[in-house]
Short mmCIF file of C-alpha atoms and ligand atoms in Angstrom, two decimals:
data_model
loop_
_atom_site.label_atom_id
_atom_site.label_comp_id
_atom_site.label_asym_id
_atom_site.label_seq_id
_atom_site.Cartn_x
_atom_site.Cartn_y
_atom_site.Cartn_z
CA MET A 1 0.01 0.01 0.00
CA THR A 2 1.45 3.43 -0.90
CA LEU A 3 0.28 6.34 1.09
CA THR A 4 0.93 9.99 1.57
CA ASN A 5 0.39 12.12 4.61
CA SER A 6 -0.38 15.75 5.15
CA PRO A 7 2.71 17.77 6.14
CA SER A 8 1.74 17.96 9.77
CA THR A 9 1.73 14.22 10.25
CA PRO A 10 4.74 11.91 10.22
CA THR A 11 5.75 11.12 6.67
CA ARG A 12 5.22 7.55 5.67
CA THR A 13 4.49 6.21 2.24
CA ALA A 14 4.35 2.49 2.85
CA GLY A 15 3.84 -0.02 5.68
CA PRO A 16 4.44 -1.57 8.03
CA PHE A 17 2.01 0.38 10.11
CA VAL A 18 2.10 -2.04 13.02
CA ASP A 19 5.60 -3.01 14.06
CA GLU A 20 5.83 -5.96 16.47
CA ASP A 21 8.97 -7.64 17.72
CA ARG A 22 8.21 -10.21 20.38
CA GLU A 23 11.84 -10.84 21.25
CA GLN A 24 12.59 -7.19 21.81
CA HIS A 25 9.18 -6.76 23.52
CA ARG A 26 8.39 -3.99 21.12
CA PHE A 27 4.99 -3.09 19.72
CA ARG A 28 4.51 0.14 17.86
CA VAL A 29 1.74 1.66 15.75
CA HIS A 30 2.55 4.23 13.13
CA ARG A 31 0.72 7.49 13.75
CA SER A 32 -0.29 7.82 10.11
CA THR A 33 -2.90 5.13 10.91
CA MET A 34 -4.71 7.91 12.84
CA THR A 35 -4.21 10.76 10.39
CA SER A 36 -3.96 9.55 6.84
CA PRO A 37 -6.97 10.09 4.54
CA GLU A 38 -5.81 7.14 2.40
CA ILE A 39 -5.79 4.75 5.38
CA PHE A 40 -9.17 6.12 6.41
CA ALA A 41 -10.62 5.38 2.96
CA LEU A 42 -9.17 1.91 3.00
CA GLU A 43 -10.60 1.19 6.44
CA ARG A 44 -14.11 1.76 5.08
CA GLU A 45 -13.55 -0.88 2.44
CA ARG A 46 -11.52 -3.46 4.38
CA ILE A 47 -12.93 -3.12 7.87
CA PHE A 48 -16.34 -1.46 7.94
CA ALA A 49 -17.59 -3.18 4.76
CA ARG A 50 -16.54 -6.60 6.12
CA CYS A 51 -17.05 -6.78 9.87
CA TRP A 52 -20.25 -7.45 11.78
CA LEU A 53 -21.36 -4.05 13.09
CA TYR A 54 -23.84 -3.38 15.87
CA VAL A 55 -27.17 -1.90 14.71
CA GLY A 56 -29.29 -1.90 17.81
CA HIS A 57 -31.03 -3.93 20.49
CA GLU A 58 -34.20 -5.95 19.80
CA SER A 59 -35.97 -4.17 22.68
CA GLU A 60 -35.92 -0.98 20.55
CA VAL A 61 -38.25 -2.61 18.01
CA ARG A 62 -40.57 -4.70 20.14
CA GLU A 63 -43.80 -4.11 18.18
CA ALA A 64 -44.56 -4.53 14.47
CA GLY A 65 -43.64 -1.31 12.70
CA ASP A 66 -41.24 -0.07 15.45
CA TYR A 67 -38.13 1.30 13.81
CA VAL A 68 -34.87 3.03 14.54
CA ARG A 69 -32.69 4.78 11.95
CA ARG A 70 -28.96 5.00 12.36
CA PRO A 71 -25.69 5.04 10.57
CA VAL A 72 -23.83 1.73 10.57
CA GLY A 73 -20.28 1.98 9.34
CA ASP A 74 -20.64 5.03 7.14
CA ARG A 75 -24.01 3.99 5.72
CA GLN A 76 -27.53 5.00 6.55
CA VAL A 77 -29.69 2.01 7.47
CA PHE A 78 -32.81 1.44 9.49
CA MET A 79 -34.01 -1.46 11.60
CA VAL A 80 -37.68 -2.26 11.67
CA ARG A 81 -39.88 -5.02 13.06
CA GLY A 82 -41.81 -6.50 10.09
CA LYS A 83 -45.55 -6.83 10.50
CA LYS A 84 -46.03 -9.80 8.15
CA SER A 85 -42.81 -11.60 9.11
CA GLY A 86 -42.45 -10.56 12.76
CA ARG A 87 -38.71 -10.49 12.12
CA ILE A 88 -36.22 -7.68 12.55
CA ASN A 89 -35.32 -6.26 9.15
CA VAL A 90 -32.33 -3.95 8.47
CA PHE A 91 -32.70 -2.05 5.24
CA HIS A 92 -30.42 0.24 3.30
CA ASN A 93 -32.11 3.57 3.73
CA THR A 94 -32.62 4.38 0.09
CA CYS A 95 -35.64 4.43 -2.13
CA THR A 96 -35.49 1.95 -5.04
CA HIS A 97 -36.98 4.62 -7.30
CA ARG A 98 -34.35 7.33 -7.36
CA GLY A 99 -32.51 7.19 -4.10
CA ALA A 100 -34.03 9.38 -1.42
CA MET A 101 -33.90 8.11 2.16
CA VAL A 102 -37.28 6.55 2.97
CA CYS A 103 -36.91 6.53 6.74
CA ARG A 104 -36.69 10.16 7.77
CA LYS A 105 -36.89 10.04 11.59
CA ASP A 106 -34.59 8.53 14.20
CA ALA A 107 -37.26 6.33 15.78
CA GLY A 108 -40.99 5.70 15.73
CA ASN A 109 -43.65 3.24 14.57
CA ALA A 110 -44.90 3.15 11.02
CA LYS A 111 -47.23 0.94 9.01
CA VAL A 112 -45.61 2.12 5.79
CA PHE A 113 -42.56 4.16 4.86
CA GLN A 114 -43.52 6.61 2.23
CA CYS A 115 -40.74 8.22 0.32
CA PHE A 116 -41.23 11.97 0.44
CA TYR A 117 -39.82 12.51 -3.09
CA HIS A 118 -42.41 10.83 -5.36
CA ALA A 119 -44.37 8.99 -2.64
CA TRP A 120 -43.52 5.39 -3.31
CA SER A 121 -44.50 3.39 -0.21
CA PHE A 122 -42.93 0.34 1.41
CA ASP A 123 -44.28 -1.81 4.18
CA SER A 124 -42.34 -2.85 7.26
CA ASP A 125 -41.04 -5.92 5.44
CA GLY A 126 -39.80 -3.82 2.61
CA THR A 127 -42.39 -4.69 0.00
CA LEU A 128 -43.28 -1.92 -2.43
CA VAL A 129 -46.97 -1.38 -1.74
CA GLY A 130 -47.75 1.91 -3.36
CA VAL A 131 -46.66 3.76 -6.52
CA PRO A 132 -48.62 6.87 -7.49
CA ASP A 133 -49.86 6.71 -11.10
CA ARG A 134 -48.78 3.12 -11.42
CA GLU A 135 -50.53 2.76 -14.74
CA ALA A 136 -47.95 5.15 -16.25
CA TYR A 137 -45.44 2.26 -16.13
CA GLY A 138 -47.44 -0.21 -18.23
CA ASP A 139 -46.87 -3.96 -17.57
CA GLY A 140 -43.18 -4.20 -18.19
CA LEU A 141 -41.80 -3.15 -14.81
CA ASP A 142 -41.58 -5.78 -12.11
CA PHE A 143 -42.61 -3.87 -8.99
CA SER A 144 -42.13 -6.95 -6.81
CA ALA A 145 -38.37 -6.63 -7.39
CA LEU A 146 -38.36 -3.06 -6.25
CA GLY A 147 -38.75 -3.60 -2.53
CA LEU A 148 -36.36 -2.05 -0.01
CA ARG A 149 -32.98 -3.67 -0.13
CA PRO A 150 -32.02 -5.55 3.05
CA VAL A 151 -28.42 -5.33 4.29
CA ALA A 152 -26.58 -8.47 3.12
CA ARG A 153 -26.48 -10.12 6.54
CA VAL A 154 -28.45 -9.54 9.75
CA GLU A 155 -28.10 -11.66 12.86
CA ASN A 156 -29.18 -11.30 16.44
CA TYR A 157 -27.11 -12.57 19.33
CA ARG A 158 -29.19 -12.59 22.52
CA GLY A 159 -30.94 -9.33 21.64
CA PHE A 160 -27.95 -7.56 20.10
CA VAL A 161 -28.68 -7.05 16.43
CA PHE A 162 -25.72 -6.89 14.09
CA ALA A 163 -25.46 -6.32 10.34
CA CYS A 164 -22.71 -7.07 7.88
CA PHE A 165 -22.39 -5.70 4.34
CA ASP A 166 -20.32 -8.67 3.22
CA PRO A 167 -22.50 -11.61 2.06
CA ASP A 168 -19.52 -14.00 2.48
CA ALA A 169 -18.65 -13.08 6.09
CA VAL A 170 -18.51 -15.81 8.73
CA GLY A 171 -21.62 -16.11 10.91
CA LEU A 172 -22.08 -13.77 13.84
CA VAL A 173 -21.51 -16.42 16.49
CA ASP A 174 -18.13 -17.39 14.98
CA TYR A 175 -17.27 -13.75 14.55
CA LEU A 176 -17.97 -12.97 18.22
CA ALA A 177 -15.61 -15.74 19.31
CA GLY A 178 -14.68 -15.34 22.99
CA ALA A 179 -16.76 -12.18 23.32
CA LYS A 180 -19.91 -14.36 23.48
CA GLU A 181 -19.14 -15.47 27.05
CA TYR A 182 -19.03 -11.84 28.19
CA LEU A 183 -22.19 -10.80 26.40
CA ASP A 184 -23.81 -13.83 28.03
CA LEU A 185 -22.81 -12.63 31.46
CA VAL A 186 -24.33 -9.21 30.79
CA VAL A 187 -27.53 -10.62 29.34
CA ASP A 188 -28.02 -13.37 31.99
CA ALA A 189 -27.46 -10.89 34.81
CA THR A 190 -29.89 -8.43 33.29
CA GLY A 191 -32.71 -10.84 32.47
CA ASP A 192 -35.35 -9.24 30.27
CA ALA A 193 -33.25 -6.32 29.09
CA GLU A 194 -34.26 -3.10 27.43
CA ILE A 195 -32.50 -0.07 26.05
CA ILE A 196 -33.74 2.86 28.07
CA THR A 197 -35.32 5.50 25.81
CA GLY A 198 -32.90 8.27 24.91
CA THR A 199 -29.38 8.32 23.60
CA ASN A 200 -26.17 10.13 24.31
CA GLN A 201 -24.68 11.46 21.06
CA TYR A 202 -21.49 13.35 20.79
CA ALA A 203 -18.55 13.81 18.45
CA ILE A 204 -14.87 13.51 19.28
CA ASP A 205 -12.14 15.17 17.27
CA ALA A 206 -9.97 12.10 17.27
CA ASN A 207 -9.44 8.96 15.20
CA TRP A 208 -11.96 6.20 16.00
CA LYS A 209 -9.29 3.72 16.96
CA LEU A 210 -8.24 5.84 19.88
CA LEU A 211 -11.62 5.18 21.44
CA ALA A 212 -11.33 1.44 20.75
CA GLU A 213 -8.01 1.52 22.61
CA ASN A 214 -9.34 3.68 25.43
CA SER A 215 -12.28 1.37 26.02
CA VAL A 216 -10.08 -1.47 27.24
CA ASP A 217 -7.22 0.60 28.69
CA GLY A 218 -6.88 0.06 32.37
CA TYR A 219 -3.63 1.95 32.49
CA HIS A 220 -5.23 5.39 32.18
CA ALA A 221 -8.00 4.93 34.78
CA VAL A 222 -6.23 6.21 37.88
CA SER A 223 -4.49 9.15 36.22
CA THR A 224 -7.24 10.33 33.86
CA HIS A 225 -10.18 9.66 36.15
CA ASP A 226 -8.58 10.83 39.38
CA THR A 227 -11.52 13.16 40.14
CA TYR A 228 -14.02 10.33 40.05
CA PHE A 229 -12.02 8.13 42.42
CA LYS A 230 -11.65 11.01 44.83
CA TYR A 231 -15.38 11.55 44.64
CA LEU A 232 -16.06 7.87 45.47
CA VAL A 233 -13.70 8.02 48.44
CA ALA A 234 -15.45 11.17 49.68
CA LEU A 235 -18.75 9.26 49.52
CA GLY A 236 -17.33 6.47 51.68
CA THR A 237 -16.34 3.90 48.99
CA ASP A 238 -13.33 1.84 50.08
CA LEU A 239 -10.76 1.87 47.27
CA SER A 240 -7.86 0.72 49.41
CA GLY A 241 -7.87 -2.75 47.77
CA GLY A 242 -7.09 -1.19 44.39
CA VAL A 243 -8.50 -2.61 41.21
CA ASN A 244 -7.85 -6.29 40.78
CA GLY A 245 -8.57 -7.87 37.52
CA THR A 246 -7.71 -9.68 34.39
CA ALA A 247 -7.54 -8.64 30.78
CA LYS A 248 -8.05 -10.91 27.86
CA ALA A 249 -7.93 -10.86 24.11
CA LEU A 250 -11.00 -12.75 22.93
CA GLY A 251 -10.14 -13.49 19.35
CA ASN A 252 -10.91 -11.56 16.15
CA GLY A 253 -9.74 -8.30 17.76
CA HIS A 254 -12.26 -8.41 20.59
CA ALA A 255 -11.03 -7.86 24.12
CA VAL A 256 -12.22 -7.55 27.70
CA LEU A 257 -11.04 -6.02 30.90
CA GLU A 258 -12.64 -7.78 33.88
CA TYR A 259 -12.01 -6.51 37.41
CA ALA A 260 -13.39 -6.44 40.94
CA ALA A 261 -15.74 -3.49 41.31
CA PRO A 262 -14.56 -0.80 43.67
CA TRP A 263 -17.93 0.86 43.17
CA GLY A 264 -21.51 -0.29 43.59
CA ARG A 265 -23.46 -2.00 40.81
CA PRO A 266 -27.24 -2.08 40.43
CA VAL A 267 -26.77 -5.81 39.62
CA ALA A 268 -26.12 -6.49 42.53
CA LYS A 269 -23.61 -4.93 44.82
CA TRP A 270 -24.55 -2.17 47.23
CA GLU A 271 -22.34 0.84 47.89
CA PRO A 272 -23.04 4.15 49.66
CA LEU A 273 -23.65 5.92 46.34
CA PHE A 274 -26.91 3.95 46.04
CA GLY A 275 -28.28 5.22 49.36
CA SER A 276 -29.20 3.07 52.36
CA ASP A 277 -32.81 2.43 51.29
CA ALA A 278 -31.64 0.50 48.21
CA ARG A 279 -29.81 -2.04 50.33
CA ALA A 280 -32.64 -4.55 50.80
CA GLU A 281 -33.62 -4.54 47.11
CA ILE A 282 -30.02 -5.05 45.96
CA SER A 283 -29.68 -8.02 48.42
CA ARG A 284 -32.86 -9.48 46.97
CA LEU A 285 -31.50 -9.15 43.43
CA ARG A 286 -28.32 -10.81 44.46
CA ALA A 287 -30.15 -13.74 46.06
CA ASP A 288 -32.13 -14.06 42.87
CA LEU A 289 -28.97 -14.19 40.78
CA VAL A 290 -27.54 -16.90 43.06
CA GLU A 291 -30.71 -18.92 42.70
CA ARG A 292 -30.71 -18.63 38.88
CA HIS A 293 -27.01 -19.00 38.18
CA GLY A 294 -25.29 -20.53 41.23
CA GLU A 295 -22.98 -18.82 43.73
CA ALA A 296 -19.86 -18.58 41.56
CA ARG A 297 -21.44 -17.20 38.42
CA ALA A 298 -23.67 -14.85 40.42
CA ALA A 299 -20.59 -13.47 42.22
CA ARG A 300 -18.86 -12.93 38.91
CA MET A 301 -21.92 -11.07 37.54
CA ALA A 302 -22.37 -8.92 40.63
CA ASP A 303 -18.84 -8.24 41.84
CA THR A 304 -16.88 -7.84 38.66
CA ASN A 305 -16.97 -5.15 36.03
CA ARG A 306 -16.60 -5.86 32.37
CA ASN A 307 -15.31 -3.44 29.78
CA LEU A 308 -15.89 -5.31 26.56
CA LEU A 309 -14.73 -4.26 23.11
CA ILE A 310 -16.31 -6.02 20.20
CA TYR A 311 -14.12 -5.27 17.21
CA PRO A 312 -14.20 -2.90 15.54
CA ASN A 313 -16.51 -0.36 17.10
CA LEU A 314 -18.91 -1.72 19.79
CA VAL A 315 -18.26 -1.26 23.49
CA VAL A 316 -20.40 -2.85 26.18
CA ASN A 317 -19.40 -1.59 29.63
CA ASP A 318 -20.98 -3.49 32.42
CA ILE A 319 -19.75 -1.39 35.30
CA MET A 320 -21.73 0.90 37.66
CA ALA A 321 -24.40 0.80 34.97
CA ILE A 322 -24.49 -0.87 31.53
CA THR A 323 -23.65 1.20 28.51
CA VAL A 324 -23.75 0.10 24.90
CA ARG A 325 -21.74 2.38 22.75
CA THR A 326 -20.80 2.56 19.09
CA PHE A 327 -18.59 5.00 17.30
CA MET A 328 -18.47 5.78 13.61
CA PRO A 329 -15.48 7.33 11.87
CA VAL A 330 -16.47 10.38 9.82
CA ALA A 331 -12.96 11.66 9.04
CA PRO A 332 -9.43 10.54 10.02
CA GLY A 333 -9.54 12.92 12.95
CA ARG A 334 -13.23 12.75 13.90
CA MET A 335 -15.76 10.17 15.08
CA GLU A 336 -19.41 10.25 16.10
CA VAL A 337 -20.36 8.34 19.22
CA THR A 338 -23.74 7.04 20.17
CA ALA A 339 -24.37 5.50 23.55
CA TRP A 340 -27.35 3.82 25.12
CA GLU A 341 -28.12 2.51 28.56
CA MET A 342 -29.32 -1.02 29.05
CA ALA A 343 -31.24 -2.17 32.12
CA PRO A 344 -33.60 -4.89 33.36
CA ARG A 345 -37.06 -4.13 32.05
CA ASP A 346 -38.84 -4.88 35.29
CA GLU A 347 -36.50 -2.86 37.53
CA LEU A 348 -38.08 -1.07 40.52
CA PRO A 349 -38.44 2.67 39.89
CA GLU A 350 -36.17 3.65 42.78
CA LEU A 351 -33.43 1.36 41.59
CA ARG A 352 -33.86 2.58 38.04
CA GLN A 353 -33.47 6.15 39.28
CA ARG A 354 -30.22 5.21 41.04
CA ARG A 355 -29.00 3.39 37.96
CA LEU A 356 -29.69 6.49 35.81
CA ASP A 357 -27.86 8.71 38.35
CA SER A 358 -24.99 6.26 38.48
CA PHE A 359 -24.82 6.14 34.67
CA LEU A 360 -24.79 9.86 34.30
CA THR A 361 -22.30 10.42 37.06
CA PHE A 362 -19.60 8.44 35.39
CA LEU A 363 -20.55 7.56 31.80
CA GLY A 364 -22.79 10.39 30.63
CA PRO A 365 -21.46 13.08 28.31
CA GLY A 366 -21.23 15.45 31.31
CA GLY A 367 -20.15 12.75 33.76
CA PHE A 368 -16.86 12.15 35.52
CA ALA A 369 -15.38 9.85 32.86
CA THR A 370 -16.51 10.73 29.35
CA PRO A 371 -15.25 14.33 29.24
CA ASP A 372 -11.89 13.19 30.69
CA ASP A 373 -11.57 10.52 28.02
CA ILE A 374 -12.60 12.87 25.23
CA GLU A 375 -10.01 15.36 26.40
CA ALA A 376 -7.33 12.68 26.37
CA LEU A 377 -8.23 11.40 22.92
CA GLU A 378 -8.43 14.85 21.34
CA SER A 379 -5.13 15.70 22.98
CA CYS A 380 -3.53 12.66 21.34
CA GLN A 381 -4.91 13.65 17.94
CA GLN A 382 -3.52 17.18 18.37
CA GLY A 383 -0.23 15.67 19.50
CA PHE A 384 -0.02 13.62 16.27
CA ALA A 385 -0.46 16.82 14.26
CA SER A 386 2.45 18.38 16.04
CA GLY A 387 4.76 15.92 14.24
CA GLY A 388 8.28 14.94 15.27
CA VAL A 389 7.26 11.47 16.57
CA GLU A 390 6.31 8.70 14.19
CA TRP A 391 5.21 5.82 16.40
CA ASN A 392 2.90 5.20 19.34
CA ASP A 393 4.26 2.69 21.85
CA LEU A 394 1.98 -0.10 22.98
CA SER A 395 4.48 -2.55 24.46
CA ARG A 396 3.52 -2.39 28.12
CA GLY A 397 3.42 -5.95 29.57
CA MET A 398 5.13 -7.68 26.64
CA ALA A 399 7.98 -8.81 28.84
CA ARG A 400 5.66 -10.67 31.23
CA GLU A 401 2.33 -12.48 31.37
CA PRO A 402 0.24 -9.37 30.66
CA LEU A 403 -1.66 -7.91 33.62
CA ALA A 404 -4.94 -6.05 33.58
CA ASN A 405 -3.33 -2.64 33.14
CA ASP A 406 -0.99 -3.76 30.41
CA GLU A 407 -1.58 -3.06 26.72
CA GLU A 408 -2.16 -6.61 25.46
CA ARG A 409 -5.82 -6.02 24.49
CA MET A 410 -4.85 -3.00 22.45
CA ARG A 411 -2.24 -5.10 20.70
CA ALA A 412 -4.88 -7.70 19.92
CA PHE A 413 -7.03 -5.00 18.40
CA TRP A 414 -4.16 -3.67 16.29
CA ARG A 415 -3.08 -7.12 15.14
CA ARG A 416 -6.57 -7.75 13.79
CA TRP A 417 -6.66 -4.28 12.24
CA ASN A 418 -3.34 -4.89 10.54
CA GLU A 419 -4.50 -8.30 9.27
CA GLN A 420 -7.57 -6.81 7.69
CA MET A 421 -5.79 -3.80 6.28
CA VAL A 422 -2.67 -5.32 4.83
CA GLY A 423 -3.63 -8.95 4.74
CA SER A 424 -1.04 -10.33 7.09
CA PRO A 425 -0.31 -10.44 10.81
CA ALA A 426 2.04 -7.80 12.25
S1 FES B 501 -37.02 8.74 -4.95
FE1 FES B 501 -38.42 7.75 -3.66
S2 FES B 501 -40.28 7.89 -4.74
FE2 FES B 501 -38.83 8.82 -6.06
FE1 FE2 B 502 -11.56 6.35 30.65
#
């Protein structure tokens, strides 16, 4: 691959972009991977057109005609529960007549989607059901072939709906590899899950891969999120035991950070942040988990946090609340982030309120964590533009069996990225 860079970024015209030397314990990533328009264009083709990408959660389209519209990769699609079929359809959001987007709102319920341009209408299973002045077309045109075009592949893993634009991709379950076990923990602990209405949407002036790295980066937590930890201590949370955990690469670029929770969790570990009146309900939830899943699995669900990265751009953080977050690259130095909150559907209102508070306190766009992370990522991107340094170093932990705060998961992400981009391992 031959590439050029803008003058402010390190000059590099050919790979390697990921430089790994296991003997020297060296792992470096070339900074042009974060700044080059050519690499950015190639990522769309080799990564976003080939991977399974998260579309939404089945609870968002419970009833026939329920729909949500969103970008997946860099394409506009919408997910809708079909009335005739009962299934979840994901369609390219484009009219088969002359191209206009037929789904024009972010969410809602519709019997038909009528294109606003010339008023062709499609039902929730994509069939073309209305064409004004149909007789003007005579008998030649096959209207039955002009239904909405479904995305090549759509699969649902335990409520998480994914789409893939590559008809030849492996199935979703194979793609998820070791990440399945962690999604299972989240889903089993939550029971009948729903995405709470409302989304957090924000943009970050940084390359999308910086957020993938950040999502499973334990190393930055204490320094970047110092304010939050001080806040917890002020509330009476005992952090003296530190954060104990493990980190794992899960195959296909996915990774997880799993660690004992220093903070409370609505499923099902009480801490002062929840208030004393929530104590009894949280004990009941915990007893229920033990009954359903046994002591060991229940303890893992309740006492450990999971920061899960599903390659390339889905994050499920099961921490003091559960967030599902995707991020879409829109330029080499900019991404758009959408985050949702997932919770048990039958949760008591008081506990739901505490979960929402807990979510916003740390994870929300104005919380203790997200602005800190955004600042860090944007600062990196600005640092790249300053030039002078060509490589990022990601070698922490290579000289030992990697620990939770080492950079092994990020290396796993980059190895997979490199494999997809240049067709060979680093
Ligand atoms: S473009 Fe949709 S009806 Fe013409
Ligand atoms: Fe962070």
